[in-house]
Coordinates of C-alpha atoms and ligand atoms in Angstrom, one line a residue:
X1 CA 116.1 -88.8 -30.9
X2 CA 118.7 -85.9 -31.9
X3 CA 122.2 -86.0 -30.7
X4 CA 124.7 -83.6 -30.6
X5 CA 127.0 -83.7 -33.0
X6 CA 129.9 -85.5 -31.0
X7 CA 127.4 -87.7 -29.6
X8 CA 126.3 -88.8 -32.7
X9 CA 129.4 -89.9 -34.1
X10 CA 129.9 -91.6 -30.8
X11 CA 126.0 -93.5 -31.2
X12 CA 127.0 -94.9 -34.5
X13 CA 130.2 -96.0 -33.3
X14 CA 128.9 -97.8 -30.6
X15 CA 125.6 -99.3 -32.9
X16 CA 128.2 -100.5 -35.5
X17 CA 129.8 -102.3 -32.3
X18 CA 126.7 -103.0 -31.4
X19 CA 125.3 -104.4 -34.7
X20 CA 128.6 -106.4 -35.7
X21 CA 128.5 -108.1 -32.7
X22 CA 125.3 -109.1 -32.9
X23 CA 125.5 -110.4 -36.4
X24 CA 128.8 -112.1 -35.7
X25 CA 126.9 -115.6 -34.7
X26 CA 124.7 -115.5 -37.5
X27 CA 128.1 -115.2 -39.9
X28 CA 129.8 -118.0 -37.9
X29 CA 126.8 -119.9 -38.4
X30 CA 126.0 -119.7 -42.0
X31 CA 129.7 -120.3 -43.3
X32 CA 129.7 -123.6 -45.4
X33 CA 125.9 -123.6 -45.5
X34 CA 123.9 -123.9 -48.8
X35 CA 121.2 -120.9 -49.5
X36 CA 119.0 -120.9 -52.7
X37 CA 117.6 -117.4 -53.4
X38 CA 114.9 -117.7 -55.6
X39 CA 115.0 -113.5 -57.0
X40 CA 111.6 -112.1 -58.7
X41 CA 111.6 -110.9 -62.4
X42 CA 110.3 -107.4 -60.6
X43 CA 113.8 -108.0 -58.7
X44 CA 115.8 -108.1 -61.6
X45 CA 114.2 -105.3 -64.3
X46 CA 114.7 -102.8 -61.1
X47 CA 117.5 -100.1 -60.5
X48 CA 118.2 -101.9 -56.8
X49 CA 119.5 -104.9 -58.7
X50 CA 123.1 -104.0 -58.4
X51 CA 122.9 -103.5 -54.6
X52 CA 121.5 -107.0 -54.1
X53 CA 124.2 -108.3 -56.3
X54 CA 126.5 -106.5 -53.8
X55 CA 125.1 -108.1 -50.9
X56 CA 124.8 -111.9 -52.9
X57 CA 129.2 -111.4 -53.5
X58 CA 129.1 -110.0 -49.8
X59 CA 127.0 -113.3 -48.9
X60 CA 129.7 -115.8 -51.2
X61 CA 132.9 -113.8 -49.6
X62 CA 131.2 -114.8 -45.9
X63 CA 131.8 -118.8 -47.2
X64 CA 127.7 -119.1 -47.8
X65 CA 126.9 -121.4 -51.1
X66 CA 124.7 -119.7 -53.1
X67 CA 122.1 -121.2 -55.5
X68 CA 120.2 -119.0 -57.3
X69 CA 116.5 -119.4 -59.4
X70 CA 115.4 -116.4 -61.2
X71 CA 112.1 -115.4 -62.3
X72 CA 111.8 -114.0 -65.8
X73 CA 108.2 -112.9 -66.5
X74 CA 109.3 -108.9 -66.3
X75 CA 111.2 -109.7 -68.9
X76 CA 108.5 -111.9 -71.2
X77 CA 106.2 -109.0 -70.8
X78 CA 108.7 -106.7 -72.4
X79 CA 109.8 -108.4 -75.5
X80 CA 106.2 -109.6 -75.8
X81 CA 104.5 -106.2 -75.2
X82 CA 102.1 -105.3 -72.1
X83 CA 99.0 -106.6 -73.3
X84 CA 100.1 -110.5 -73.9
X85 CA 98.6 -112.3 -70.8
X86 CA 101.9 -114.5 -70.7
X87 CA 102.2 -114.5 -67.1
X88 CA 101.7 -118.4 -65.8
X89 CA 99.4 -116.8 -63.6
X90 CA 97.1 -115.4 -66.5
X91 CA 98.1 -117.9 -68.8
X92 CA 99.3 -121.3 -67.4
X93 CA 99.6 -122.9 -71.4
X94 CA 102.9 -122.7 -72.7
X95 CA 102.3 -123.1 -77.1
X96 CA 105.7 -122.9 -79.0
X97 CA 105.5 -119.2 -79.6
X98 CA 105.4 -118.8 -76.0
X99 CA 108.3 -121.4 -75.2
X100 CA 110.2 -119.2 -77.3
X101 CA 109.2 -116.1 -75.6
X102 CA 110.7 -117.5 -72.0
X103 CA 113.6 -118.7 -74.1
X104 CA 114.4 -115.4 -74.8
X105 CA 113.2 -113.6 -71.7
X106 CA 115.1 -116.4 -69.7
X107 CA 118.4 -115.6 -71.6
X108 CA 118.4 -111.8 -71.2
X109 CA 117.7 -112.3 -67.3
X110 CA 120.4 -114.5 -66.6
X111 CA 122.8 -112.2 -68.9
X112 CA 121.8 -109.5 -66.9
X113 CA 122.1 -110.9 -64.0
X114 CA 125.6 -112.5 -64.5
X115 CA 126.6 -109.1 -65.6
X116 CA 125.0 -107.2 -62.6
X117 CA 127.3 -110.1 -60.3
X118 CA 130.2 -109.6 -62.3
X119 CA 130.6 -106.0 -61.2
X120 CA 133.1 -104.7 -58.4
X121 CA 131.1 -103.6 -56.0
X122 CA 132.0 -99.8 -54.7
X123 CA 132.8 -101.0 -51.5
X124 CA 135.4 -103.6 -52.4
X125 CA 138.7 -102.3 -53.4
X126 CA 139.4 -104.0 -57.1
X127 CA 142.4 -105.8 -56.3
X128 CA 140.5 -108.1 -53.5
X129 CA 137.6 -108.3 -55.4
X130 CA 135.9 -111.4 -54.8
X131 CA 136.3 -113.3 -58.2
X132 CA 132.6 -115.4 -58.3
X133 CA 132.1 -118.0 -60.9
X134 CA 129.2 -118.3 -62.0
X135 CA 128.1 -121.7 -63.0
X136 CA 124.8 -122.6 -65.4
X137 CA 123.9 -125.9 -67.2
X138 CA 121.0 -129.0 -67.4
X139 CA 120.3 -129.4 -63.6
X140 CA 116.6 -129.6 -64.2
X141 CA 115.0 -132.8 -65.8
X142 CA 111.5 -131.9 -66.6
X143 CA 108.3 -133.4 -68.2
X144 CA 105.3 -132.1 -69.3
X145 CA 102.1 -131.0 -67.2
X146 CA 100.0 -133.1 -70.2
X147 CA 96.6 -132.5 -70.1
X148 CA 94.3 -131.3 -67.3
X149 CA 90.7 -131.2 -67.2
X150 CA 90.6 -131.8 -71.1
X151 CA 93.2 -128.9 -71.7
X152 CA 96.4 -129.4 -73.5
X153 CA 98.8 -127.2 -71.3
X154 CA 101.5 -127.7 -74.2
X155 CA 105.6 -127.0 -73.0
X156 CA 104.5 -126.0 -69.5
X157 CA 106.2 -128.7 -67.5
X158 CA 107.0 -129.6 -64.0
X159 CA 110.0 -130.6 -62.3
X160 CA 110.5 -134.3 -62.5
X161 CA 114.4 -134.4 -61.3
X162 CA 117.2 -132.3 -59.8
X163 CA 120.7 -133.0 -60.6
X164 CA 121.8 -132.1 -56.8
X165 CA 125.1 -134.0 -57.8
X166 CA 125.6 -131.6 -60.5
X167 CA 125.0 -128.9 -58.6
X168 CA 126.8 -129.8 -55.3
X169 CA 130.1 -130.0 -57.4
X170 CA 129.9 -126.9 -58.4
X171 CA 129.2 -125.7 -55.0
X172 CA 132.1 -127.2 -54.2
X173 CA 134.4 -125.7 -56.4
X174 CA 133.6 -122.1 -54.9
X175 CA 131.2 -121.4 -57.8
X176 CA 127.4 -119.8 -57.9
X177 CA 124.7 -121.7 -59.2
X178 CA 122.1 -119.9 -61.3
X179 CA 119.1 -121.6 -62.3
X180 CA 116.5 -120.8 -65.0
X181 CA 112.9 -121.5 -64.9
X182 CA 113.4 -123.9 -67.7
X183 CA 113.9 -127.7 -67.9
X184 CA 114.5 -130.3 -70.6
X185 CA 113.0 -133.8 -70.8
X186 CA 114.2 -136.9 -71.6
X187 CA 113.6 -136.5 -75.2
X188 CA 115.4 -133.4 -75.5
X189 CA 111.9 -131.3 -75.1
X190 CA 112.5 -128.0 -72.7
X191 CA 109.3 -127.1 -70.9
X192 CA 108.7 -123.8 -68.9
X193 CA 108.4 -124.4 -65.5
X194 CA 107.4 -121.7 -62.2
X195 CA 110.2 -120.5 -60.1
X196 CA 108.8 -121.4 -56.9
X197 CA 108.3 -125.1 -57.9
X198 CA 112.0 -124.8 -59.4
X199 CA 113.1 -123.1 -56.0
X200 CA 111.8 -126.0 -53.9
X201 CA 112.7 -128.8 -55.7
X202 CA 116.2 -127.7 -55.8
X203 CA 116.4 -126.3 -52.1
X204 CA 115.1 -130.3 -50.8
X205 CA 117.1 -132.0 -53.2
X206 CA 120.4 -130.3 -51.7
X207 CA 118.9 -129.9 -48.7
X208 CA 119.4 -126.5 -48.3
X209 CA 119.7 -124.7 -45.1
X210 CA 117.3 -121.7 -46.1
X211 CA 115.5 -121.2 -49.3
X212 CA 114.8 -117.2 -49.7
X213 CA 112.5 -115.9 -51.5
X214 CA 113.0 -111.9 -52.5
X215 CA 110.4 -110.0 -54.0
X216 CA 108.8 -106.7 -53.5
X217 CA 107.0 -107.3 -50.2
X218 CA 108.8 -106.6 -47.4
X219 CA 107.4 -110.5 -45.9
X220 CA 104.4 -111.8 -45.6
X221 CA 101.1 -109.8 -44.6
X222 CA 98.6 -110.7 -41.6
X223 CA 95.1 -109.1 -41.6
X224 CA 95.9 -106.1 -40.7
X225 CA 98.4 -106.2 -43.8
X226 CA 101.5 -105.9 -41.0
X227 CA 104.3 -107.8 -42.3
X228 CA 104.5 -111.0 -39.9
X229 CA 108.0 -111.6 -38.7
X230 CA 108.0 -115.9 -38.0
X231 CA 105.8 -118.8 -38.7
X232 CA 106.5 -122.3 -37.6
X233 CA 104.7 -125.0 -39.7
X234 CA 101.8 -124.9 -37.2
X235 CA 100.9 -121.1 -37.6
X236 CA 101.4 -122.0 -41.2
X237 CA 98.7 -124.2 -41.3
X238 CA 96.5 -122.3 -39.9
X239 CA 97.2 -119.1 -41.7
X240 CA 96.3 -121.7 -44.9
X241 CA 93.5 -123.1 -43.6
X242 CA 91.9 -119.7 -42.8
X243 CA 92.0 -118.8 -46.5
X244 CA 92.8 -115.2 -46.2
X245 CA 96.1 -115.0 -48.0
X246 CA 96.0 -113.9 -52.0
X247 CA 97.0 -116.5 -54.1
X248 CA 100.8 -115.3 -54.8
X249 CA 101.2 -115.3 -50.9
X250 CA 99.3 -118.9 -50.4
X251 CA 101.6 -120.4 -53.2
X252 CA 104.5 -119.6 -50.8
X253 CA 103.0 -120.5 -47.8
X254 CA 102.5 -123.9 -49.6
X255 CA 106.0 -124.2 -50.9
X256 CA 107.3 -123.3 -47.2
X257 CA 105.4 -126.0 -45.4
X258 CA 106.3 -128.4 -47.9
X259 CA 109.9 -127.5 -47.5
X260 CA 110.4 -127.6 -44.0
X261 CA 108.5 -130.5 -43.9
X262 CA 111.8 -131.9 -46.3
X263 CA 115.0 -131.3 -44.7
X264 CA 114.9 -127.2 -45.6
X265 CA 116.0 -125.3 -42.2
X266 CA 114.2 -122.3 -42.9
X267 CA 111.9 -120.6 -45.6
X268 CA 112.6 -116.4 -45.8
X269 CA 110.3 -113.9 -48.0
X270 CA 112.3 -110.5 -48.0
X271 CA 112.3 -107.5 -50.2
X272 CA 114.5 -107.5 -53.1
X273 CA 113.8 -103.9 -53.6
X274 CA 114.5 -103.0 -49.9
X275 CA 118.3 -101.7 -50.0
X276 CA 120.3 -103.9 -47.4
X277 CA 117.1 -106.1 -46.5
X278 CA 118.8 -109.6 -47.3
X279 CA 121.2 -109.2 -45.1
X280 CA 119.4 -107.8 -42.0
X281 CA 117.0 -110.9 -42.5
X282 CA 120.5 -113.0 -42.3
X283 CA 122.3 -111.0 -39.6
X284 CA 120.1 -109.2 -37.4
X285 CA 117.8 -110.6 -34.4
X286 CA 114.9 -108.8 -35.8
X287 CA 115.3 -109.8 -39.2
X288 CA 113.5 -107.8 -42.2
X289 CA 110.9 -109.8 -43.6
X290 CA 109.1 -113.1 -42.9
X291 CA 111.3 -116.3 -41.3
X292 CA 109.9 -119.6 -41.4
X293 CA 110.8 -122.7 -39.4
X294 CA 109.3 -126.6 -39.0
X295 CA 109.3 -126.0 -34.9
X296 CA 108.6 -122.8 -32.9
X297 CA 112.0 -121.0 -33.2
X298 CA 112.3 -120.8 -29.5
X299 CA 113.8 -124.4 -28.1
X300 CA 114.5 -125.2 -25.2
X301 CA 118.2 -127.3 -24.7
X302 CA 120.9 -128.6 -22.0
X303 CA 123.4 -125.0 -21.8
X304 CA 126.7 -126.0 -22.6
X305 CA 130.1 -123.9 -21.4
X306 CA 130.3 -122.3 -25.0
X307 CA 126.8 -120.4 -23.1
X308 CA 128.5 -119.3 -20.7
X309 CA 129.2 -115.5 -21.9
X310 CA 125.8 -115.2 -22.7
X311 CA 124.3 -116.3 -20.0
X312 CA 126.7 -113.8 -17.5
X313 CA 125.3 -111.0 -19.8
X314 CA 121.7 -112.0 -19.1
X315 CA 122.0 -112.7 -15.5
X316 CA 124.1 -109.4 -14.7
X317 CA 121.4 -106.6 -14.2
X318 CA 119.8 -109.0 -11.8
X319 CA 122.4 -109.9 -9.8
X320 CA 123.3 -105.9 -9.6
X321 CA 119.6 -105.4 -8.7
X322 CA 119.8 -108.1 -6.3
X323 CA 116.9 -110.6 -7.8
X324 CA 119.1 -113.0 -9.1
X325 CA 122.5 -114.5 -6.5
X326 CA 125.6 -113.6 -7.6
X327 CA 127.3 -116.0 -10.2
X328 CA 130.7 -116.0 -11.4
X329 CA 132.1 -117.9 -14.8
X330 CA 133.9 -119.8 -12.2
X331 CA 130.7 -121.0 -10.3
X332 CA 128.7 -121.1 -13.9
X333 CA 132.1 -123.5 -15.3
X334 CA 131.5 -125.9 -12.8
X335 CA 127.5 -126.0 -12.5
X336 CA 126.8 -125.5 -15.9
X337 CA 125.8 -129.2 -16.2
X338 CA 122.7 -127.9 -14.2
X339 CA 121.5 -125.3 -16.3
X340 CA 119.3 -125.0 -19.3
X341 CA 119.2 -122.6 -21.9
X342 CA 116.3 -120.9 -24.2
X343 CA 117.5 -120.6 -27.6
X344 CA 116.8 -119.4 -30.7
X345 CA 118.8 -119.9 -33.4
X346 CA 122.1 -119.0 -32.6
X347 CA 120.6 -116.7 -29.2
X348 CA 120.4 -117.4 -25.4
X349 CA 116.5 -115.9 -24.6
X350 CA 116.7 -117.3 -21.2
X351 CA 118.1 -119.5 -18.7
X352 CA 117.0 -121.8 -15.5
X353 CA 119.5 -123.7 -13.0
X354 CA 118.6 -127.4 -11.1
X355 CA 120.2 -127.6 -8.1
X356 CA 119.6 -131.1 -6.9
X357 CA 119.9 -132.7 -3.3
X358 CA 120.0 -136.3 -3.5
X359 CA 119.8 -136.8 0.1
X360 CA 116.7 -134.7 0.9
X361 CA 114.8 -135.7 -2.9
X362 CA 114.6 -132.2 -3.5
X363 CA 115.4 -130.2 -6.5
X364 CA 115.5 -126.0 -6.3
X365 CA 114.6 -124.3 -8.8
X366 CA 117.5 -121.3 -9.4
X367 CA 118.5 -118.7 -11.8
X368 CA 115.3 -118.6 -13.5
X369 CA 115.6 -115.6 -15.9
X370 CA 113.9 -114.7 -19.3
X371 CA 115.0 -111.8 -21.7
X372 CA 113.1 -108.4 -21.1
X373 CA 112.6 -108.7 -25.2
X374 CA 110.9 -111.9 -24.9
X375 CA 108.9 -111.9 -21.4
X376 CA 105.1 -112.4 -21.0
X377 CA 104.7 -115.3 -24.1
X378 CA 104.8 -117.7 -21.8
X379 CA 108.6 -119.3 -22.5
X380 CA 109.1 -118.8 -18.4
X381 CA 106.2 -121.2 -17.5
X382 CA 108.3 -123.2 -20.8
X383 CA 111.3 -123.4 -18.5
X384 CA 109.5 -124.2 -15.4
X385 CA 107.7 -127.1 -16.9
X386 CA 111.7 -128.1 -18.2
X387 CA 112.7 -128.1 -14.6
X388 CA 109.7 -130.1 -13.4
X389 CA 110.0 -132.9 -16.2
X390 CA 114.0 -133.0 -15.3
X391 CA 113.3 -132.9 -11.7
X392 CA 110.5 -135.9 -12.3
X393 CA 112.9 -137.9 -14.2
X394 CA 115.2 -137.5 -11.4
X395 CA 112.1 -138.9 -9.0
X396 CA 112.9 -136.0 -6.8
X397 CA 109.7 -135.2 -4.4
X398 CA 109.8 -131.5 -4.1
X399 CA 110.9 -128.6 -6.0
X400 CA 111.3 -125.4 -4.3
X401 CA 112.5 -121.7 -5.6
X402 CA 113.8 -118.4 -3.5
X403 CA 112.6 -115.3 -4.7
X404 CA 112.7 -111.9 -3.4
X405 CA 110.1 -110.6 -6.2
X406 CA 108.5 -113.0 -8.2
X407 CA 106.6 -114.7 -5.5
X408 CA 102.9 -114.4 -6.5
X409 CA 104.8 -115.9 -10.2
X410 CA 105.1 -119.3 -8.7
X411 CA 102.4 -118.9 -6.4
X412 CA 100.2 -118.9 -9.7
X413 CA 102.3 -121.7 -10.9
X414 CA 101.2 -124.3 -8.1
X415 CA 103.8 -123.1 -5.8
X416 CA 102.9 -122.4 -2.1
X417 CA 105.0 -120.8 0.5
X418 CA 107.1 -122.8 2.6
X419 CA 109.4 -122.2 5.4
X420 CA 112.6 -122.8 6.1
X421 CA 112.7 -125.5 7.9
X422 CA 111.1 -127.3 4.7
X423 CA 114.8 -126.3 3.1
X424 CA 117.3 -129.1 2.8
X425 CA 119.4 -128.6 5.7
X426 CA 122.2 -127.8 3.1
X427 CA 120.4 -124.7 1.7
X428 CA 118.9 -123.4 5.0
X429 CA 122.7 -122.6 5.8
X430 CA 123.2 -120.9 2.6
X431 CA 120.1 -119.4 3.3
X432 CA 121.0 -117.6 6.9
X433 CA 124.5 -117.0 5.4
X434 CA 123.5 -114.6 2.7
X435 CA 121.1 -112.6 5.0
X436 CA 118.8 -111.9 1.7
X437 CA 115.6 -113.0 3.1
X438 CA 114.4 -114.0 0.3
X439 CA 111.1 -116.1 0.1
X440 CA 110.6 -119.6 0.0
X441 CA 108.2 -121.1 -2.1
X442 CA 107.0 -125.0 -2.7
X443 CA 105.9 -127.5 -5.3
X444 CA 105.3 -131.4 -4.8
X445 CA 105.7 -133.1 -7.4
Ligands
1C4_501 N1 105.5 -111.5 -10.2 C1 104.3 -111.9 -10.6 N2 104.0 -112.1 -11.9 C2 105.0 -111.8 -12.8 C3 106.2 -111.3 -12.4 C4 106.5 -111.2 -11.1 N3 107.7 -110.7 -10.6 N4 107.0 -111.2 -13.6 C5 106.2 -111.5 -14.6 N5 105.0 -111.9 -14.2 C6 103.8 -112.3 -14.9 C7 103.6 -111.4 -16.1 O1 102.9 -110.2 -15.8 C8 102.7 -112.2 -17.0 O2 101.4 -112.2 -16.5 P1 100.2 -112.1 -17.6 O3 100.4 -110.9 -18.4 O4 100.3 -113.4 -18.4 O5 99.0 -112.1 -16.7 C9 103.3 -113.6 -16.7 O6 104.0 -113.5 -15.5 C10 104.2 -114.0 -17.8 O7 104.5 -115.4 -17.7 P2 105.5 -116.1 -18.7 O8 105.4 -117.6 -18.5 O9 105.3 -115.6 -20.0 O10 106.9 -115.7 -18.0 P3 108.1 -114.8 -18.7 O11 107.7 -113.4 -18.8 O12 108.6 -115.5 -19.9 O13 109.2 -115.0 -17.5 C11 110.1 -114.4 -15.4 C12 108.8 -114.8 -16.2 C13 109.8 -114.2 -14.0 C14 111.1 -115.5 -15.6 C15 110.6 -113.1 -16.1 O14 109.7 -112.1 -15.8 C16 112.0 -112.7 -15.6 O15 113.0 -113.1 -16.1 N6 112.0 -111.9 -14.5 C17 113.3 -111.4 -13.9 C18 114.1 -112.5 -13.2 C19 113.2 -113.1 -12.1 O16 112.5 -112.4 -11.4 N7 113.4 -114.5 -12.0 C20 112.7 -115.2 -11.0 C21 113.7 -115.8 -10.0 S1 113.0 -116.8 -8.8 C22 117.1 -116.6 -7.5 C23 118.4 -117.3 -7.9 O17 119.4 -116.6 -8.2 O18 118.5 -118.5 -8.0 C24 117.2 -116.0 -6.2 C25 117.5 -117.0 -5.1 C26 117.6 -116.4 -3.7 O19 118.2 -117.0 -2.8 O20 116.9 -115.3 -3.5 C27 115.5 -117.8 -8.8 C28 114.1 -118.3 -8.8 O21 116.1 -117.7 -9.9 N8 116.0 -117.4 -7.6

């Protein structure tokens, strides 16, 4: 869409309203939380480093506690010359000459890195320049992979213990963790070790609230090779079971639903290439790459008064359309004890009310609404079977609902229509008082 030039600078006002607002809950939200970013080699050797290092300090000034893995096998290939198959994907034995490759290579990432992390971003005038500590050391105890299927896979180890203490003081103190992809055993040995076993094994032994994964895809790929935005463990294991990932993407499915399975809130694969991608996957509803949660991320939950703006906002159009009765944040103060919200993460979706009346055993079903962006996947029938459970619980017989459009809604819902004489004689007055007409419909229960 073009806009004249007055209206244009009056659009991006109003969207940088629009998008601080929205990203205000996520902020509030992650403050204090731990996130362990586990950045690709491809990541690092590339000339969008020093953006992402603007948006990590962005991240630390915000409160989040940062733990950071980094990948180093860009930087193998370099010092070792493009035709060595050092990769642990082409070559998964580690023999000393090798070790001492990723010694190397491991050093001149993290340098970089701290360097790149050590700059004053543009943005940030150089007197309040956030001051990040950087903090490195033995966190990783490790022990050899041995021998498998009759192969000596020499220093390639595995993780056998995390030093969470270790690395929750220095979270503590304010500082940034940052991980290599190296581990020392018992006996003083190091081993090489993958990132993404190094990333979850850290992020479940200090139970972190998101382990991220940034890369060069913008998420994960479907089919059709569209990125897909959320997976719950469920969809997970079915996108596993139906084989059709490659082997990079099916190594991070497998690390997710192990993961989430341990305490890990969620799992994100995001561009690290994309400028600004980390932080619309943190701060925007629509996120840039591929979130990944234990339970759907819709849930279902008792609203409490802190809802109460939210659900106003939702219910307004409505009311000014005149599906919805008129509610004020007086009325919604002292009935919110009867209302139930949809939610995901820190978003009201949708919203139903149950009016009960004790005296007639009848429940009505009220202020039923769902978001326009999230109707027709079935989280209204989700918030009518809510109501029927609480009104079960309650042993109420019947549950009825007005409507002036969404009739044939419950009608397909096992709803039939009543009169209103069928009302409790409470609501039949409300009902003659407000003139609206509105049809009644039904359920036994
Ligand atoms: N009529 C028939 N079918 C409808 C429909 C409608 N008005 N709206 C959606 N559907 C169909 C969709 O086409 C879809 O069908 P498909 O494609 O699966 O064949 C199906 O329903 C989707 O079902 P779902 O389970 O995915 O449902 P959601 O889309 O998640 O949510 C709502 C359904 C009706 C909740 C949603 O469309 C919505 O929010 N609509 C606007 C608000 C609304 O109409 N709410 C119903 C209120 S009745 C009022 C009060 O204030 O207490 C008034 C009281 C009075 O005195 O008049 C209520 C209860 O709140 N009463």
């Amino acid at each position: 869409m073009n806009f004249p030039v007055g209206n244009q600078e009056f659009f991006h006002k109003n969207q940088f309203i629009h998008d601080f607002r929205q990203a205000s809950p996520y902020i509030h939200h992650l403050n204090g939380k731990t996130l362990v970013l586990a950045i690709s080699s491809h990541v690092l050797v590339s000339d969008k480093l020093a953006a992402l290092a603007a948006d990590i300090l962005l991240l630390t000034s915000l409160g989040m506690r940062l733990v950071i893995i980094h990948g180093c096998s860009q930087f193998i290939q370099a010092i070792a010359g493009r035709n060595t198959a050092i990769s642990i994907d082409e070559n998964p034995i580690t023999d000393e000459n090798a070790l001492e490759l990723v010694k190397q290579a491991s050093g001149i990432a993290r340098f970089n890195l701290e360097a790149t992390l050590s700059m004053i971003p543009t943005q940030v005038m150089e007197h309040s320049a956030p001051n990040v500590r950087i903090a490195g050391g033995n966190f990783l105890r490790a022990k050899p992979l041995g021998v498998i299927n009759g192969i000596d896979m020499g220093y390639s180890g595995c993780v056998r213990k995390v030093d969470a203490a270790a690395i929750e003081e220095r979270l503590a103190h304010n500082q940034l963790v940052l991980i290599s992809p190296i581990g020392h055993s018992l006996s003083g040995q190091s081993y090489r070790l993958q990132v993404n076993e190094v990333a979850q094994a850290v992020a479940e032994a200090i139970r972190a609230e998101k382990l991220i994964f940034l890369g060069t895809q913008h998420g994960l790929l479907d089919e059709k090779q569209q990125t897909i935005s959320e997976l719950n463990c469920i969809e997970i294991r079915q996108l596993l079971a139906r084989n059709i990932t490659d082997k990079r993407q099916t190594e991070l499915l497998q690390t997710a639903a192990r993961v989430l399975e341990h305490g890990v809130q969620r799992v994100h694969v995001v561009s690290g290439l994309q400028d600004g991608s980390l932080l619309q996957e943190l701060f925007t509803r629509e996120g840039s790459g591929t979130a990944m949660a234990k339970a759907p991320f819709m849930r279902i939950r008792r609203a409490e008064n802190k809802d109460i703006g939210e659900i106003l906002q939702l219910i307004a159009p409505l009311e000014a359309a005149g599906i919805l009765l008129p509610r004020d944040s007086e009325y919604m103060e002292n009935h919110i004890h009867e209302f139930s919200v949809l939610e995901q993460d820190c978003y009201v979706y949708g919203c139903v009310a149950l009016h009960v009346y004790p005296k007639d055993n009848a429940g009505e079903l009220a202020c039923l609404i769902v978001s326009p962006n999230a109707r027709a996947r079935g989280y209204g029938e989700l918030l009518l079977a809510h109501v029927i459970k609480q009104a079960q619980q309650l042993q109420l017989q019947t549950l009825f609902a007005l409507s002036t459009h969404t009739g044939d809604w419950f009608v397909e819902r096992g709803f039939t229509s009543a009169t209103l004489e069928q009302l409790p004689p409470k609501r039949q007055q409300q009902y003659t008082s407000n003139k609206r007409q509105s049809k009644i419909f039904c359920r036994q229960l």
